Amino acid sequence: GEGASQELKQALAAFCNERGGNNSSGVCSGARGGGAGRTALRARQLVAMNEWWCAQEGHGASLVCARHRLQQKYLDATETMERETVRSQLEGLLSNVAKDALDKARRRVGALIATGA
């Protein structure tokens, strides 16, 4: 929701500020143009921000970081069986989440699977 969006903006700002303007990947710059380029930039921003966030002390064991690691593992998987195993792990991870949050997370996982398969 809105709280998560605000948290993401704050984490991205912290990520970019910590690097002192080092922007070799383009993650900290605004999107130029639109469409697929903007989507690809947002995807790079999210991955980079999650990698940074999860590396910070006290965050690595969070649900967000566990989900991020499994999503990256899913994207890196080349075999169908491997992807199915990771998908099952994601489902298992999310099974302990409140029903509303679980429904939202499943939609996101479904979108990930649809774009990565």
PDB file of C-alpha atoms in Angstrom:
ATOM      1  CA  GLY A   1       0.000   0.000   0.000  1.00  0.00           C
ATOM      2  CA  GLU A   2       0.899   3.599   0.488  1.00  0.00           C
ATOM      3  CA  GLY A   3       3.099   2.824   3.500  1.00  0.00           C
ATOM      4  CA  ALA A   4       5.169   0.325   1.504  1.00  0.00           C
ATOM      5  CA  SER A   5       5.516   2.823  -1.345  1.00  0.00           C
ATOM      6  CA  GLN A   6       6.744   5.479   1.067  1.00  0.00           C
ATOM      7  CA  GLU A   7       9.176   3.008   2.685  1.00  0.00           C
ATOM      8  CA  LEU A   8      10.519   2.079  -0.761  1.00  0.00           C
ATOM      9  CA  LYS A   9      11.094   5.753  -1.634  1.00  0.00           C
ATOM     10  CA  GLN A  10      12.928   6.311   1.651  1.00  0.00           C
ATOM     11  CA  ALA A  11      15.056   3.187   1.224  1.00  0.00           C
ATOM     12  CA  LEU A  12      15.929   4.132  -2.373  1.00  0.00           C
ATOM     13  CA  ALA A  13      16.901   7.637  -1.238  1.00  0.00           C
ATOM     14  CA  ALA A  14      19.089   6.169   1.531  1.00  0.00           C
ATOM     15  CA  PHE A  15      20.626   3.707  -0.942  1.00  0.00           C
ATOM     16  CA  CYS A  16      21.493   6.486  -3.408  1.00  0.00           C
ATOM     17  CA  ASN A  17      22.702   8.907  -0.723  1.00  0.00           C
ATOM     18  CA  GLU A  18      25.013   6.281   0.799  1.00  0.00           C
ATOM     19  CA  ARG A  19      26.738   5.904  -2.533  1.00  0.00           C
ATOM     20  CA  GLY A  20      27.468   9.632  -2.725  1.00  0.00           C
ATOM     21  CA  GLY A  21      26.135  10.021  -6.227  1.00  0.00           C
ATOM     22  CA  ASN A  22      27.887   6.943  -7.638  1.00  0.00           C
ATOM     23  CA  ASN A  23      25.392   6.007 -10.293  1.00  0.00           C
ATOM     24  CA  SER A  24      27.228   3.681 -12.653  1.00  0.00           C
ATOM     25  CA  SER A  25      24.181   1.390 -12.928  1.00  0.00           C
ATOM     26  CA  GLY A  26      21.685   4.198 -13.512  1.00  0.00           C
ATOM     27  CA  VAL A  27      19.646   3.040 -10.521  1.00  0.00           C
ATOM     28  CA  CYS A  28      19.635   6.434  -8.799  1.00  0.00           C
ATOM     29  CA  SER A  29      18.772   8.537 -11.839  1.00  0.00           C
ATOM     30  CA  GLY A  30      15.261   9.379 -12.921  1.00  0.00           C
ATOM     31  CA  ALA A  31      13.793   7.471 -15.827  1.00  0.00           C
ATOM     32  CA  ARG A  32      14.229   9.086 -19.195  1.00  0.00           C
ATOM     33  CA  GLY A  33      11.487   8.413 -21.644  1.00  0.00           C
ATOM     34  CA  GLY A  34       8.834   5.939 -20.699  1.00  0.00           C
ATOM     35  CA  GLY A  35       7.414   2.527 -21.409  1.00  0.00           C
ATOM     36  CA  ALA A  36       9.748  -0.434 -21.266  1.00  0.00           C
ATOM     37  CA  GLY A  37      12.782   1.711 -20.380  1.00  0.00           C
ATOM     38  CA  ARG A  38      11.023   3.082 -17.324  1.00  0.00           C
ATOM     39  CA  THR A  39       9.890  -0.408 -16.301  1.00  0.00           C
ATOM     40  CA  ALA A  40      13.414  -1.801 -16.685  1.00  0.00           C
ATOM     41  CA  LEU A  41      14.804   1.080 -14.622  1.00  0.00           C
ATOM     42  CA  ARG A  42      12.241   0.461 -11.871  1.00  0.00           C
ATOM     43  CA  ALA A  43      13.130  -3.245 -11.862  1.00  0.00           C
ATOM     44  CA  ARG A  44      16.861  -2.430 -11.503  1.00  0.00           C
ATOM     45  CA  GLN A  45      16.052   0.055  -8.744  1.00  0.00           C
ATOM     46  CA  LEU A  46      13.999  -2.489  -6.827  1.00  0.00           C
ATOM     47  CA  VAL A  47      16.624  -5.220  -7.088  1.00  0.00           C
ATOM     48  CA  ALA A  48      19.480  -2.900  -6.118  1.00  0.00           C
ATOM     49  CA  MET A  49      17.517  -1.378  -3.256  1.00  0.00           C
ATOM     50  CA  ASN A  50      16.509  -4.805  -1.933  1.00  0.00           C
ATOM     51  CA  GLU A  51      20.087  -6.084  -2.167  1.00  0.00           C
ATOM     52  CA  TRP A  52      21.298  -3.065  -0.228  1.00  0.00           C
ATOM     53  CA  TRP A  53      18.430  -3.121   2.297  1.00  0.00           C
ATOM     54  CA  CYS A  54      18.817  -6.812   3.033  1.00  0.00           C
ATOM     55  CA  ALA A  55      22.564  -6.408   3.564  1.00  0.00           C
ATOM     56  CA  GLN A  56      21.916  -3.858   6.345  1.00  0.00           C
ATOM     57  CA  GLU A  57      22.232  -5.136   9.894  1.00  0.00           C
ATOM     58  CA  GLY A  58      18.958  -6.431  11.264  1.00  0.00           C
ATOM     59  CA  HIS A  59      17.110  -6.694   7.949  1.00  0.00           C
ATOM     60  CA  GLY A  60      18.406  -9.923   6.413  1.00  0.00           C
ATOM     61  CA  ALA A  61      16.054 -12.194   8.342  1.00  0.00           C
ATOM     62  CA  SER A  62      12.911 -10.224   7.427  1.00  0.00           C
ATOM     63  CA  LEU A  63      10.082 -11.595   5.302  1.00  0.00           C
ATOM     64  CA  VAL A  64      10.814  -8.954   2.658  1.00  0.00           C
ATOM     65  CA  CYS A  65      14.431 -10.094   2.356  1.00  0.00           C
ATOM     66  CA  ALA A  66      13.569 -13.788   2.349  1.00  0.00           C
ATOM     67  CA  ARG A  67      11.035 -13.130  -0.414  1.00  0.00           C
ATOM     68  CA  HIS A  68      13.583 -11.062  -2.369  1.00  0.00           C
ATOM     69  CA  ARG A  69      16.203 -13.823  -2.186  1.00  0.00           C
ATOM     70  CA  LEU A  70      13.698 -16.417  -3.408  1.00  0.00           C
ATOM     71  CA  GLN A  71      12.490 -14.149  -6.221  1.00  0.00           C
ATOM     72  CA  GLN A  72      16.058 -13.662  -7.402  1.00  0.00           C
ATOM     73  CA  LYS A  73      16.660 -17.405  -7.148  1.00  0.00           C
ATOM     74  CA  TYR A  74      13.522 -17.987  -9.238  1.00  0.00           C
ATOM     75  CA  LEU A  75      14.719 -15.545 -11.914  1.00  0.00           C
ATOM     76  CA  ASP A  76      18.144 -17.209 -11.982  1.00  0.00           C
ATOM     77  CA  ALA A  77      16.679 -20.706 -12.289  1.00  0.00           C
ATOM     78  CA  THR A  78      17.065 -22.245 -15.733  1.00  0.00           C
ATOM     79  CA  GLU A  79      15.311 -25.572 -15.229  1.00  0.00           C
ATOM     80  CA  THR A  80      11.528 -25.925 -14.947  1.00  0.00           C
ATOM     81  CA  MET A  81      11.840 -28.210 -11.928  1.00  0.00           C
ATOM     82  CA  GLU A  82      14.143 -25.747 -10.185  1.00  0.00           C
ATOM     83  CA  ARG A  83      11.638 -22.935 -10.792  1.00  0.00           C
ATOM     84  CA  GLU A  84       8.828 -25.100  -9.428  1.00  0.00           C
ATOM     85  CA  THR A  85      10.866 -25.834  -6.289  1.00  0.00           C
ATOM     86  CA  VAL A  86      11.525 -22.129  -5.723  1.00  0.00           C
ATOM     87  CA  ARG A  87       7.860 -21.315  -6.382  1.00  0.00           C
ATOM     88  CA  SER A  88       6.916 -23.846  -3.709  1.00  0.00           C
ATOM     89  CA  GLN A  89       9.410 -22.255  -1.321  1.00  0.00           C
ATOM     90  CA  LEU A  90       7.852 -18.850  -1.980  1.00  0.00           C
ATOM     91  CA  GLU A  91       4.392 -20.245  -1.301  1.00  0.00           C
ATOM     92  CA  GLY A  92       5.628 -21.846   1.913  1.00  0.00           C
ATOM     93  CA  LEU A  93       7.268 -18.628   3.042  1.00  0.00           C
ATOM     94  CA  LEU A  94       4.097 -16.684   2.444  1.00  0.00           C
ATOM     95  CA  SER A  95       1.800 -19.237   4.082  1.00  0.00           C
ATOM     96  CA  ASN A  96       2.362 -17.696   7.512  1.00  0.00           C
ATOM     97  CA  VAL A  97       1.422 -14.185   6.425  1.00  0.00           C
ATOM     98  CA  ALA A  98      -1.980 -12.661   7.216  1.00  0.00           C
ATOM     99  CA  LYS A  99      -4.628 -13.484   4.593  1.00  0.00           C
ATOM    100  CA  ASP A 100      -4.807 -10.002   3.026  1.00  0.00           C
ATOM    101  CA  ALA A 101      -1.046  -9.710   2.792  1.00  0.00           C
ATOM    102  CA  LEU A 102      -0.843 -13.261   1.467  1.00  0.00           C
ATOM    103  CA  ASP A 103      -3.339 -12.549  -1.318  1.00  0.00           C
ATOM    104  CA  LYS A 104      -1.378  -9.463  -2.340  1.00  0.00           C
ATOM    105  CA  ALA A 105       1.946 -11.318  -2.249  1.00  0.00           C
ATOM    106  CA  ARG A 106       0.533 -14.205  -4.298  1.00  0.00           C
ATOM    107  CA  ARG A 107      -0.560 -11.781  -7.004  1.00  0.00           C
ATOM    108  CA  ARG A 108       2.980 -10.409  -7.089  1.00  0.00           C
ATOM    109  CA  VAL A 109       4.491 -13.908  -7.222  1.00  0.00           C
ATOM    110  CA  GLY A 110       2.038 -14.785 -10.002  1.00  0.00           C
ATOM    111  CA  ALA A 111       3.153 -11.720 -11.957  1.00  0.00           C
ATOM    112  CA  LEU A 112       6.793 -12.700 -11.414  1.00  0.00           C
ATOM    113  CA  ILE A 113       6.150 -16.223 -12.652  1.00  0.00           C
ATOM    114  CA  ALA A 114       4.183 -14.950 -15.668  1.00  0.00           C
ATOM    115  CA  THR A 115       7.015 -12.643 -16.755  1.00  0.00           C
ATOM    116  CA  GLY A 116       9.856 -15.059 -15.970  1.00  0.00           C
ATOM    117  CA  ALA A 117       8.464 -18.267 -17.425  1.00  0.00           C
TER     118      ALA A 117
END
